[in-house]
CSV table of C-alpha atoms in Angstrom, one decimal:
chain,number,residue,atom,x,y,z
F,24,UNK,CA,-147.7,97.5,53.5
F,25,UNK,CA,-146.6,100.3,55.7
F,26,UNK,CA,-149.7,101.5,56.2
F,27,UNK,CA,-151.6,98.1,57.4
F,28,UNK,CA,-149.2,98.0,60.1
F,29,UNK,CA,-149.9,101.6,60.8
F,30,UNK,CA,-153.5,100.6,61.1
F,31,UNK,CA,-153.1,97.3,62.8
F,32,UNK,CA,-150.3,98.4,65.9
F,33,UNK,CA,-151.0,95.5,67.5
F,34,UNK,CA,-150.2,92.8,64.2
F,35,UNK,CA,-146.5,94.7,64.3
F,36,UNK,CA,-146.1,94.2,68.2
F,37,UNK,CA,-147.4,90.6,68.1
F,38,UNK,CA,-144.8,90.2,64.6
F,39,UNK,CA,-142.1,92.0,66.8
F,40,UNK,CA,-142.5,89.5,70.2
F,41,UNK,CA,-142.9,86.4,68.1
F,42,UNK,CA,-140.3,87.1,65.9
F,43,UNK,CA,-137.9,87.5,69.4
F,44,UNK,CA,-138.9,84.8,70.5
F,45,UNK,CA,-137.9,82.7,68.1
F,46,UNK,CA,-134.8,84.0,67.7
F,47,UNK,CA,-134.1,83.9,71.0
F,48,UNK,CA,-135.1,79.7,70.8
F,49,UNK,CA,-133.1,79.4,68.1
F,50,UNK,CA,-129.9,80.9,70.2
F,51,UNK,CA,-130.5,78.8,72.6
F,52,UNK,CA,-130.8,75.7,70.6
F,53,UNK,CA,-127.3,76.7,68.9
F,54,UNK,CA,-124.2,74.1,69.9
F,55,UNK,CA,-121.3,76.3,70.7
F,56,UNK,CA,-118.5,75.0,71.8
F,57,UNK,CA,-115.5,77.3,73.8
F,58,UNK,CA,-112.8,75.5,72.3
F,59,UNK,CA,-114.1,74.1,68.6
F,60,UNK,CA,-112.0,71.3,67.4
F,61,UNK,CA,-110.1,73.1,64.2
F,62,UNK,CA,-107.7,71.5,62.6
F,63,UNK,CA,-105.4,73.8,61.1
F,64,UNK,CA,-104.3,73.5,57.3
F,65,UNK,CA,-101.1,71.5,57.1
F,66,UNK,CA,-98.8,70.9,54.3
F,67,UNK,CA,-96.2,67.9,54.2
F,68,UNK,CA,-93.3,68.2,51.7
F,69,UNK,CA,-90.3,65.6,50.9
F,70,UNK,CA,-87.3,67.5,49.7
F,71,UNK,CA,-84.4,65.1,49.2
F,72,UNK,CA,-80.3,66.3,47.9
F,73,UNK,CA,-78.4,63.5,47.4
F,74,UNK,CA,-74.8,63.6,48.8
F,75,UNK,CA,-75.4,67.4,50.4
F,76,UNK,CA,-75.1,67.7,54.3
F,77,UNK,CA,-78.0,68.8,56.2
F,78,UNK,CA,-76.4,72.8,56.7
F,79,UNK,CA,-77.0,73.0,52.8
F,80,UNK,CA,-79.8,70.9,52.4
F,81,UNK,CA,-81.0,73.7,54.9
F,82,UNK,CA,-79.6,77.0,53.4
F,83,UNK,CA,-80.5,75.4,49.7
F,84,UNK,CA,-84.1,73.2,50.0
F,85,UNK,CA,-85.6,73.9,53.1
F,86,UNK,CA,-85.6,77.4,53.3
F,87,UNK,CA,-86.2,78.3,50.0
F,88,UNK,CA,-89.3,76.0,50.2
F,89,UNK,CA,-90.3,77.7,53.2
């Protein structure tokens, strides 16, 4: 394979340029956006201690969980 393209310079240029160029259509054609929409991963948890104040549902739920 090597050695048709030695033979044949100008296949390998014209494979070269039209392989630029579409890479460089394809670029273009790309949606990029500065600031993407990304929701980041969010966890919800319901801890409840009945009859405990909030300090020690603090010290002993919440930032254990955390």
């Amino acid at each position: 394979m090597a050695k048709f393209f030695i033979n044949r310079p100008i296949v390998a240029m014209v494979l070269s340029i039209l392989m630029t160029l579409i890479g460089l259509v394809a670029m273009v054609g790309l949606p990029i956006a500065q600031f993407p929409n990304i929701v980041p991963p969010e966890i919800k948890v319901n801890a409840t201690y009945t009859g405990a104040d909030a300090l020690t549902v603090e010290q002993a739920v919440s930032t254990p969980i955390e």
